[in-house]
XYZ file of C-alpha atoms in Angstrom:
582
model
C -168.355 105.909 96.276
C -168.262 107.448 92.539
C -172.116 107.986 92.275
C -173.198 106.888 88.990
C -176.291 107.890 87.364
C -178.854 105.610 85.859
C -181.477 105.956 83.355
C -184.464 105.719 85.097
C -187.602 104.501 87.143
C -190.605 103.573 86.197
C -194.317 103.119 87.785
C -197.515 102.769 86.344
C -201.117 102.160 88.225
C -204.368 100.652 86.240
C -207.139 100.958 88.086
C -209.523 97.778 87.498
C -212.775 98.939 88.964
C -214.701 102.389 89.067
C -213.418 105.118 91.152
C -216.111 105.351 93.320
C -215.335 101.717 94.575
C -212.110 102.507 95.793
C -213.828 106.014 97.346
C -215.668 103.538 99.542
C -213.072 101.152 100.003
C -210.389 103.217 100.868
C -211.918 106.897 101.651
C -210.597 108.771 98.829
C -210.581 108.649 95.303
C -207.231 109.656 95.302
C -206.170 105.874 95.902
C -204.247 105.597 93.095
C -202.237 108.563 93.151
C -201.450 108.134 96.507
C -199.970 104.820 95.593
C -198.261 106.322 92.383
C -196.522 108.822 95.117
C -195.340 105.889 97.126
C -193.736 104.262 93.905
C -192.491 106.643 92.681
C -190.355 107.680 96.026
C -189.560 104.143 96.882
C -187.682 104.595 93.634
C -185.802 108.186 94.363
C -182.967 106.532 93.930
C -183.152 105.572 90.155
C -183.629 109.662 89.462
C -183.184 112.944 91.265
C -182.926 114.979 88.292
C -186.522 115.367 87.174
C -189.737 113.293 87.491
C -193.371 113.404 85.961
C -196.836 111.587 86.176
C -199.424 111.693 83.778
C -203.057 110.380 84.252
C -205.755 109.223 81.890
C -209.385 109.657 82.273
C -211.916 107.253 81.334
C -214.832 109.206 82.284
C -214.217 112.569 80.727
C -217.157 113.773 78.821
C -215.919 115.471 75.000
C -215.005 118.987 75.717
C -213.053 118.517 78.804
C -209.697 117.491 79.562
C -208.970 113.908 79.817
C -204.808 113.407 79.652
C -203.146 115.664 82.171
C -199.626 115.935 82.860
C -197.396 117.406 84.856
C -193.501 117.597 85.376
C -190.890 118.968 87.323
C -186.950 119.749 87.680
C -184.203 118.335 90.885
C -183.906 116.327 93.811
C -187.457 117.691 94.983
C -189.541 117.185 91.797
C -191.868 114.522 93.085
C -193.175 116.762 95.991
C -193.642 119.800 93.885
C -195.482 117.482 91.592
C -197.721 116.065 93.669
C -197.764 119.413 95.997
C -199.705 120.649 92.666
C -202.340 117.661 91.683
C -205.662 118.344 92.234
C -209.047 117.123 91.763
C -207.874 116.940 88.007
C -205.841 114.278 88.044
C -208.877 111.751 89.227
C -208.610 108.921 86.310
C -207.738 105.146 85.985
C -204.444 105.092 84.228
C -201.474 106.756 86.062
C -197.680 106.567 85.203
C -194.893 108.360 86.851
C -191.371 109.017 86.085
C -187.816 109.836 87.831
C -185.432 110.543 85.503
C -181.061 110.656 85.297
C -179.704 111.848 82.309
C -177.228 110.381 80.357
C -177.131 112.026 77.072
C -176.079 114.884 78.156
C -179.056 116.674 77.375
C -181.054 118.144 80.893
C -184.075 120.392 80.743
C -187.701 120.321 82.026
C -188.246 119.333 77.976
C -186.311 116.269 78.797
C -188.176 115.432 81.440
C -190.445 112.541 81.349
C -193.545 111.568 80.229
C -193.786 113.205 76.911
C -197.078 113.791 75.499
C -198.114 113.633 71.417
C -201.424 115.013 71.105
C -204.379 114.405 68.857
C -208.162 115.443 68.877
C -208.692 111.881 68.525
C -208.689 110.008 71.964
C -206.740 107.120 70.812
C -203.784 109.003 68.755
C -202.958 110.857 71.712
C -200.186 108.914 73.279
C -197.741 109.737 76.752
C -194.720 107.944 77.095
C -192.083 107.006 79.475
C -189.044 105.081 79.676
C -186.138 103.874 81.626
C -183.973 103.432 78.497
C -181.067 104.587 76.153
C -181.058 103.794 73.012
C -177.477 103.044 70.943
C -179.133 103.853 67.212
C -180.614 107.050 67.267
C -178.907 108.078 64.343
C -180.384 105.375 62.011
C -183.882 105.553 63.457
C -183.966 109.468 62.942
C -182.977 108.569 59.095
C -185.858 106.150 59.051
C -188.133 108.700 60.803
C -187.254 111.310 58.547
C -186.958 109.177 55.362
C -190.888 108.802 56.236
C -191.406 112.579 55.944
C -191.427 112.699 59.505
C -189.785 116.204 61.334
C -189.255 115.388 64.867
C -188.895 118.928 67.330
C -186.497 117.731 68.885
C -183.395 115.317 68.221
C -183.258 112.816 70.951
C -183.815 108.990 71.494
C -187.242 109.862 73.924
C -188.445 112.136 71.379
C -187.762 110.286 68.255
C -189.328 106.928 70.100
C -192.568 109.020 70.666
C -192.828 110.154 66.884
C -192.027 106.650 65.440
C -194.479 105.099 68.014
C -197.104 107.823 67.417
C -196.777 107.136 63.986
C -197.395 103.978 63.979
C -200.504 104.610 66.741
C -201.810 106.453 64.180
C -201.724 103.860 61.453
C -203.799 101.754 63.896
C -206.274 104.091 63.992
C -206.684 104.467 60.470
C -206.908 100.462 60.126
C -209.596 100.242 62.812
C -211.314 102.969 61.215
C -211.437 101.755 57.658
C -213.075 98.749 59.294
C -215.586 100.984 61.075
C -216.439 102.192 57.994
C -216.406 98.811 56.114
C -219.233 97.928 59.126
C -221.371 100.607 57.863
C -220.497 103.054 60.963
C -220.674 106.678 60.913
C -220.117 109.633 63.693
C -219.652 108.537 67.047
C -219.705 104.647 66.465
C -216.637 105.123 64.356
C -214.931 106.962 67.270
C -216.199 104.329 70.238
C -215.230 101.258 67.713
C -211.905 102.861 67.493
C -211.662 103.151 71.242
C -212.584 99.752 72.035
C -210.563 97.528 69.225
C -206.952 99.455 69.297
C -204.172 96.636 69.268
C -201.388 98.186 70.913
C -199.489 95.243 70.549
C -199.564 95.949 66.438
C -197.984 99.196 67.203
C -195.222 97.916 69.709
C -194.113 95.236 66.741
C -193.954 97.792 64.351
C -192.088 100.293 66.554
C -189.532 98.517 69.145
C -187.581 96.344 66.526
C -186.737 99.581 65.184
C -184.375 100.266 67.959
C -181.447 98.744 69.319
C -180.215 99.401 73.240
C -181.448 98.407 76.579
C -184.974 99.745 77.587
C -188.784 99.179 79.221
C -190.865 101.700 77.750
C -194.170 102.507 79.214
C -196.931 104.436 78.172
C -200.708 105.382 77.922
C -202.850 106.372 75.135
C -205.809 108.715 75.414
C -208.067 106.096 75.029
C -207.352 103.768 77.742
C -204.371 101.978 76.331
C -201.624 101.102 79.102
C -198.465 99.367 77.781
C -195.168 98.070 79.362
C -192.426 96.385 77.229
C -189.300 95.234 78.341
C -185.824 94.957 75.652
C -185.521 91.600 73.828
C -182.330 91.367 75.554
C -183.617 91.786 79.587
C -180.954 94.126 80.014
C -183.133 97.312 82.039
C -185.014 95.549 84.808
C -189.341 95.611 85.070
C -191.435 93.796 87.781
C -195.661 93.996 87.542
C -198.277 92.693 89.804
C -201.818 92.369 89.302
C -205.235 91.590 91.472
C -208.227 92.252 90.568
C -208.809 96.019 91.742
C -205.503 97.103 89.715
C -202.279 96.404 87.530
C -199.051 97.907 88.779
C -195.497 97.977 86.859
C -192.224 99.300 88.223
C -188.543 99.078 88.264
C -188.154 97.196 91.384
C -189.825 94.635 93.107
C -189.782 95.786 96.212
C -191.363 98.970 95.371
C -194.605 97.246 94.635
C -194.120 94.906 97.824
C -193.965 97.866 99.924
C -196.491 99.433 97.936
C -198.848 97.175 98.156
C -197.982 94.805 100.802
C -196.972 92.069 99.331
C -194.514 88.957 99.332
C -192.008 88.237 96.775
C -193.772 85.535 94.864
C -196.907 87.993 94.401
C -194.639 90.363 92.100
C -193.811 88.565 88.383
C -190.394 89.918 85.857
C -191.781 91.115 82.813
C -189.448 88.160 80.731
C -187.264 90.275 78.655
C -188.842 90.914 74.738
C -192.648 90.518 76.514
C -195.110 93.302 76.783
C -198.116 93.515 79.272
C -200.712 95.423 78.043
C -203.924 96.505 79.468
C -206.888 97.913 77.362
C -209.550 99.710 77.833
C -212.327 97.620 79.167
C -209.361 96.241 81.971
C -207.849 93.406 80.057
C -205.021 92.317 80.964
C -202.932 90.579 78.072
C -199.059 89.407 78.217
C -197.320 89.313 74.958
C -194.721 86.507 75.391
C -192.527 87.297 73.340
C -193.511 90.373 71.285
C -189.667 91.178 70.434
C -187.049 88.566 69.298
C -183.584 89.581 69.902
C -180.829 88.561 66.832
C -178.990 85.420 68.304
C -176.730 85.411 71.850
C -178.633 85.111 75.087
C -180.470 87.427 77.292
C -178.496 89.827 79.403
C -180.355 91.439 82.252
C -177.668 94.184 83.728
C -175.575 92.654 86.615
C -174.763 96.470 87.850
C -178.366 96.590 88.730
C -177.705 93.840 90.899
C -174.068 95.338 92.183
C -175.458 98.869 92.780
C -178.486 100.615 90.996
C -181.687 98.199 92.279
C -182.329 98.713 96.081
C -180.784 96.081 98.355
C -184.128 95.660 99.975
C -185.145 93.175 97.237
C -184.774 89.332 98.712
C -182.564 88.142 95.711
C -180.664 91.168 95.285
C -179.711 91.381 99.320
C -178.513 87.417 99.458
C -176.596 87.920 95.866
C -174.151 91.042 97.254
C -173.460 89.258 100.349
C -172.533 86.418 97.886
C -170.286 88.957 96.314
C -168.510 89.803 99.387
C -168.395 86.220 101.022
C -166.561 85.308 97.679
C -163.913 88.058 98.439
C -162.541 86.270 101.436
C -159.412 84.223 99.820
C -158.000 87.306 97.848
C -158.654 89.603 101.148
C -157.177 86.961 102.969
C -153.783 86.885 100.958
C -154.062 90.625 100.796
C -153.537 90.459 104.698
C -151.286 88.040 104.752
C -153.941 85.929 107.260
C -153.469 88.504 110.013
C -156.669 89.059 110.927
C -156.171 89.736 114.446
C -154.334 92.802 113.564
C -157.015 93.963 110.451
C -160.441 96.074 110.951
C -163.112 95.439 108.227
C -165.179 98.503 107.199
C -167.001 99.554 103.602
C -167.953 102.945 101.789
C -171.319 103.827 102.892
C -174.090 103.342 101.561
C -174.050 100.850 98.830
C -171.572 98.164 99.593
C -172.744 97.946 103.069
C -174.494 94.434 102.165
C -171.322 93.262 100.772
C -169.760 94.109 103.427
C -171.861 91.626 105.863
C -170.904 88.794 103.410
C -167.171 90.063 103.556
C -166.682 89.437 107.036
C -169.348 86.244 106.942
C -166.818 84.879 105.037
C -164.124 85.585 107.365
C -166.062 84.246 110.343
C -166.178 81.363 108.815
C -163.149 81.024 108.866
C -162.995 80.725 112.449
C -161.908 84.334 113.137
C -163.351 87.258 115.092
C -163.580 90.201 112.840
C -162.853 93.118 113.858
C -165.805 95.950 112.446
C -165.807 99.638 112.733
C -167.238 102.404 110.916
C -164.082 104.148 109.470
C -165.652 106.507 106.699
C -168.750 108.565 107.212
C -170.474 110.685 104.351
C -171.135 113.719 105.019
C -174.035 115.905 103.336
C -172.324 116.998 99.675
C -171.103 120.163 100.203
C -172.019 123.604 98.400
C -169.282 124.250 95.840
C -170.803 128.156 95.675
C -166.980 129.043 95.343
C -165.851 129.778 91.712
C -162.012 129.231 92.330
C -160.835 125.904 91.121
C -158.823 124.987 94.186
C -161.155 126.097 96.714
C -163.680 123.847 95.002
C -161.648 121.033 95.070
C -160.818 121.259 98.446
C -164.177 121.032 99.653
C -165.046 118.233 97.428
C -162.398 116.336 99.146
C -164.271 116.580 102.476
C -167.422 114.943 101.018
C -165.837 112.039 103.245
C -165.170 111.771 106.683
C -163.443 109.317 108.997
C -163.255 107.811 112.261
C -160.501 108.813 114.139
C -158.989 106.298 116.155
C -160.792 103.461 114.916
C -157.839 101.192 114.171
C -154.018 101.161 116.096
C -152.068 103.580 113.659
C -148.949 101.606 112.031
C -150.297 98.441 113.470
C -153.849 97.467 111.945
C -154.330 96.359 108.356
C -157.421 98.381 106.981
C -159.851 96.716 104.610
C -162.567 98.616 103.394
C -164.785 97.769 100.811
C -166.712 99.479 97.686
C -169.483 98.350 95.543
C -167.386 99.842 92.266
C -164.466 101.565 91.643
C -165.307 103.380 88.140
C -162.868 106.391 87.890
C -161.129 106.825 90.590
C -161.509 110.512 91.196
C -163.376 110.184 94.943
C -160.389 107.704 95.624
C -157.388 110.380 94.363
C -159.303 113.173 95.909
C -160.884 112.619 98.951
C -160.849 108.508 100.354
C -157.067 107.661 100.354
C -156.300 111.056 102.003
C -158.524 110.667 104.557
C -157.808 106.768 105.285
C -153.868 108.123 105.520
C -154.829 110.044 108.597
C -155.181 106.541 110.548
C -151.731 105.384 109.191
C -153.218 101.988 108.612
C -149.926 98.929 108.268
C -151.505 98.644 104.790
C -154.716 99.792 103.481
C -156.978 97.003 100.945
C -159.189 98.622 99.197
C -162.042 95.732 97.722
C -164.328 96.359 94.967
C -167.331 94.194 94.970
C -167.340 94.372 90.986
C -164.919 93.495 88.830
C -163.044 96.050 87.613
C -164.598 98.024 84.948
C -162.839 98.295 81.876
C -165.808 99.307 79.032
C -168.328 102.209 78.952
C -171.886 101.415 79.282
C -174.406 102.618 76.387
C -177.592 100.881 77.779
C -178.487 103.536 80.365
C -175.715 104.219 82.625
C -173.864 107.369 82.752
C -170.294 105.399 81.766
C -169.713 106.558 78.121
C -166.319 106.935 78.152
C -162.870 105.025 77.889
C -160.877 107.672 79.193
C -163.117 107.958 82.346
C -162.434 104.919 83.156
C -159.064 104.103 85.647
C -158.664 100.762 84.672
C -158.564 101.754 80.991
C -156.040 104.810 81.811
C -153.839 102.273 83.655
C -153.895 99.514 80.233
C -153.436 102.442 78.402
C -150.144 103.504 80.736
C -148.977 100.083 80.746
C -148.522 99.943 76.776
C -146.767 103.159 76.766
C -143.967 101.997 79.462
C -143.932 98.970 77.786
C -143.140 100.438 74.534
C -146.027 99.136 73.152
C -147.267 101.630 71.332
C -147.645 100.021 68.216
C -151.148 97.720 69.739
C -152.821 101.126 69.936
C -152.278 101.868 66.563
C -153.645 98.251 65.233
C -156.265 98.802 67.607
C -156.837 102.113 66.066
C -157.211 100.901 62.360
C -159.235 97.381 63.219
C -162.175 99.829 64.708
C -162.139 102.037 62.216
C -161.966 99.504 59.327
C -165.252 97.295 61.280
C -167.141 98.790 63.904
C -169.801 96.340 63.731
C -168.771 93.080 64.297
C -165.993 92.749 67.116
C -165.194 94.556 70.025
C -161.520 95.372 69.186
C -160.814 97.320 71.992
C -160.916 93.829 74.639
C -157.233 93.606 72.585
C -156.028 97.061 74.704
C -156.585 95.119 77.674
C -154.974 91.070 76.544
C -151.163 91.757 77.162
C -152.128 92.457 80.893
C -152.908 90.369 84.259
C -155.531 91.727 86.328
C -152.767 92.055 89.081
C -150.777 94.289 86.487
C -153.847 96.493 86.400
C -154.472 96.639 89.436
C -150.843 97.621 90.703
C -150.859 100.845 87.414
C -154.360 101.715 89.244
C -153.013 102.362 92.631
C -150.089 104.662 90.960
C -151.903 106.502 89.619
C -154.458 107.468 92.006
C -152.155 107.726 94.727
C -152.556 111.661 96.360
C -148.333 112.666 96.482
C -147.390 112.896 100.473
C -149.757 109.318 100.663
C -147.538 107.144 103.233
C -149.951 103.644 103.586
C -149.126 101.214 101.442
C -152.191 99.997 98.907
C -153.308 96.927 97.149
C -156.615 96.756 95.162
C -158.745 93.553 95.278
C -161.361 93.253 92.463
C -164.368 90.355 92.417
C -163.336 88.044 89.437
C -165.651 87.651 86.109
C -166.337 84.074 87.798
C -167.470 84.913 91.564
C -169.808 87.474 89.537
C -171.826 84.914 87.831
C -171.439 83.084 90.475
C -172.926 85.439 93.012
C -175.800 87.082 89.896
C -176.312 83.518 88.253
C -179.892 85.038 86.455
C -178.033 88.553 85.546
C -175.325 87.726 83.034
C -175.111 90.666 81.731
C -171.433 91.745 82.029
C -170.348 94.271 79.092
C -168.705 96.509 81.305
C -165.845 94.107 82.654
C -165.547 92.012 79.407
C -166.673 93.986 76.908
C -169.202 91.562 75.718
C -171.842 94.024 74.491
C -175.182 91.707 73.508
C -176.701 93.951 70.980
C -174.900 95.177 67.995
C -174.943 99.165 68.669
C -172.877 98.595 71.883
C -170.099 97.253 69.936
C -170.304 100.008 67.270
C -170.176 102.307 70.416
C -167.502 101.072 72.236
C -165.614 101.121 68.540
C -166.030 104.234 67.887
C -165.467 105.519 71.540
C -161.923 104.058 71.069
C -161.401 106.327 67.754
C -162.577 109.250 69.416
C -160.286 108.481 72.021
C -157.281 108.055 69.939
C -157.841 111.066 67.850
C -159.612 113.655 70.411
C -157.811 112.701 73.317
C -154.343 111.345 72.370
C -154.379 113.938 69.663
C -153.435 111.207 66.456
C -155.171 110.005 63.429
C -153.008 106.968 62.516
């Protein structure tokens, strides 16, 4: 409903044999661009703010142009991309890019893959990423420290410089041993070319950094890298035959892609690295990274929400998240189900939504399913008046009229996530009120999300979040004050070690939240009584058994910068919002 952004997709090609084999195979040498497009579109929906490719070629004589890339701004930036590659971009290596932003920062400079170059093949290096990183601050120290003076202050470009820099220490190794062999000229250069370790550079560059990530990139000399976090927390998938070596986001990207069958594609395990050289070898680093204690975390809201539902595991685990649903929706109704009508939010939660009313089937009832909301295309805000702008950002939605018995039927309707509440206030429970539904229960797939994300997902911070506003309401009526302030001091005193804001949250039931929620985001005039049903911490892990990754509704952040983050989100809170230094 509340359309979150994510930080990013990825897809990378390496083609395995020359290009005139795949000329005569497949009647164009453009064979692996043409499946770079088809990536990187099966993935629109991880970016519509930018996207890039770059390309590598193997067979460029010295004194032409071997690295190309090329980049481009909005919703449309893969077709203007591609609308301008030419006979240019012929190579081996190819990565492409979509990109959300959430540091704030937008831009085509932004934009992804950035490029470091060198007149030396294998210092030039292009990078990409589907990433944020929580310690930028300390790394750009380090960085600096070294005598370093990055353009630009921001985690993509400060992960280029410290990776560069360290691609260009392995250079200098391999070529003190060139030298050491009695080369000279050329043979210096081609030894170079043939022996870099890109795996040295990764282990001096990615324990450097803490936050969720997979970081691609290619080096001028034939280099193609993928590695994924120590923790597993941003998602990577790669398959490989021998005509080429694909990586991307999703699995079912490269299925499509490629047509294949889910046990052809293999996760890149989280702190591994695949790495393909040169001459085509393919090499899996297991594990390159270590992560400092805890378990691995892959991110259960790619599993919710941000990975398609086309994947097989993905599709069976949200019905699992709406079968498990049934018993609260159940009590919610009071067991009349003769007299309720099942619907969702479009798009998202529409697989939940078949497990919903699975579950209720199996019950032994019919369910009765109609298509209450529709989304309409977003409308053009052109107008500059506040109100007017608001009032057509209310009709984003649309609904069905007559679809249910008005003072009769029960409503359920169900949502992948219920982040901030603003589509709900605004637009959703105005709309539903038209029906004048006996009682309208609105289910979140998710549990209800209480901490900002800091791994790649544009939730960074408390006060966007409704279930936060609604502890934070409860305390006050409650004349509870006082927790604020002790939660105030503990985060400034230690940032580091405990998440002190999960104590904002203890004095509450999930019910009590849940009741402060629907005050506050009912519209005034609203006449249909609410309740709010939430999946439980339990029938998550439950439903995402592999994906335990669950900062957002417990606030158990697995690397150390997310609990500085959160820490310091809550004194920035507290003295920027509230207004107090206590």
């Amino acid at each position: 409903m509340e359309q979150l952004k994510h930080e990013c997709g990825v897809a990378m090609i390496r083609l395995l044999k020359p290009l005139s084999y795949y000329e005569q195979k497949y009647g164009t040498w453009r064979y692996g661009l043409d499946k770079l497009y088809l990536m990187m579109e099966k993935q629109h929906n991880r970016g519509q703010e930018g996207a890039g490719v770059a390309c590598v070629n193997l067979d460029a004589p010295a004194g032409q142009e071997y690295m190309f890339r090329e980049r481009a701004e909005g919703k449309d930036a893969i077709t203007e991309i591609f609308k301008h590659v030419d006979d240019s971009f012929a190579g081996q290596l190819y990565m492409g890019h979509l990109r959300y932003s959430t540091t704030g920062k937008s831009g085509l400079q932004f934009v992804h893959p950035f490029l470091r170059r060198n007149n030396w093949r294998a210092k030039n290096l292009c990078l990409c990423g589907n990433f944020n990183m929580t310690n930028i601050d300390q790394v750009f120290d380090f960085i600096t420290q070294q005598g370093q003076s990055p353009r630009v202050y921001g985690d993509s470009y400060i992960t280029l410089e410290l990776m560069g820099h360290r691609l260009d220490r392995e250079v200098e190794r391999l070529y003190t041993i060139a030298k050491e062999k009695g080369l000279q000229g050329t043979d210096i250069t081609n030894y170079i070319d043939e022996h870099v370790e890109m795996a040295n550079v990764l282990k001096t560059t990615m324990p450097h950094f803490d936050g969720g990530y997979v970081m691609c990139g290619l080096t001028g000399s034939g280099e193609m890298f993928a590695v994924r976090d120590p923790w597993g927390i941003r998602p990577a998938f790669y398959y490989q035959d021998d005509e080429l070596v694909a990586v991307a986001s999703e699995r079912p990207v490269i299925q499509t892609t490629f047509d294949l069958s889910t046990e052809d594609i293999q996760e890149l395990k989280p702190g591994n690295a695949l790495i393909v050289n040169r001459k085509g070898a393919v090499v899996l680093h297991s594990p390159l990274l270590e992560k400092e204690g805890g378990v691995a975390s892959p991110c259960s809201f790619e599993r919710i929400y941000f990975s398609r539902g086309s994947d097989r595991d993905i599709y069976q685990e949200r019905k699992r998240l709406g079968e498990q649903l049934t018993p609260a929706i159940m009590q919610a109704i009071e067991g009349d189900v003769a007299h309720t009508v099942f619907s969702y939010i479009p798009n998202t939660a529409e697989v939940a939504f078949y497990g919903m009313t699975d579950g209720v089937r199996r019950l032994n009832h019919d369910v009765r399913i109609e298509k209450v909301v529709w989304k309409d295309i977003k409308l053009r805000t052109f107008i500059s008046d506040g109100n007017e702008r608001n009032d057509l950002a209310a009709h984003v939605y649309d609904i069905t009229y007559g679809s249910l018995e008005a003072y009769e039927d029960n409503l359920v309707i169900i949502d992948d996530s219920i982040v901030r509440g603003t589509t709900l206030r605004e637009s959703i429970f105005k709309i539903l009120d038209r029906l004048h539904p006996r009682k309208i229960v609105m289910v979140s797939s998710s549990p209800q999300i209480r901490y900002p994300d800091y791994y790649g997902i544009d939730m960074s911070r408390l006060e966007e979040l409704c279930a936060f506003r609604a502890a934070i309401a409860l305390i006050k009526e409650r004349g509870m004050q006082q927790l604020i302030a002790e939660v105030y001091r503990a985060c400034k005193s230690d940032l580091l070690s405990t998440n002190h804001v999960r104590r904002i949250y203890a004095p509450f039931s999930v019910d009590d939240i849940n009741r402060k929620i629907v005050e506050m985001l009912r519209p005034k005039g609203m006449q249909s009584p609410v309740e709010l049903v939430f999946q439980s911490i339990e029938g998550l892990h439950q439903a995402c058994p592999n994906h335990p990754g669950d900062w957002y509704f417990t606030g158990r952040y697995p690397t150390p910068g997310g609990i500085r983050m959160v820490n310091q989100a809550f004194v920035n809170y507290v003295e920027n919002v509230l207004g107090m230094q206590l």
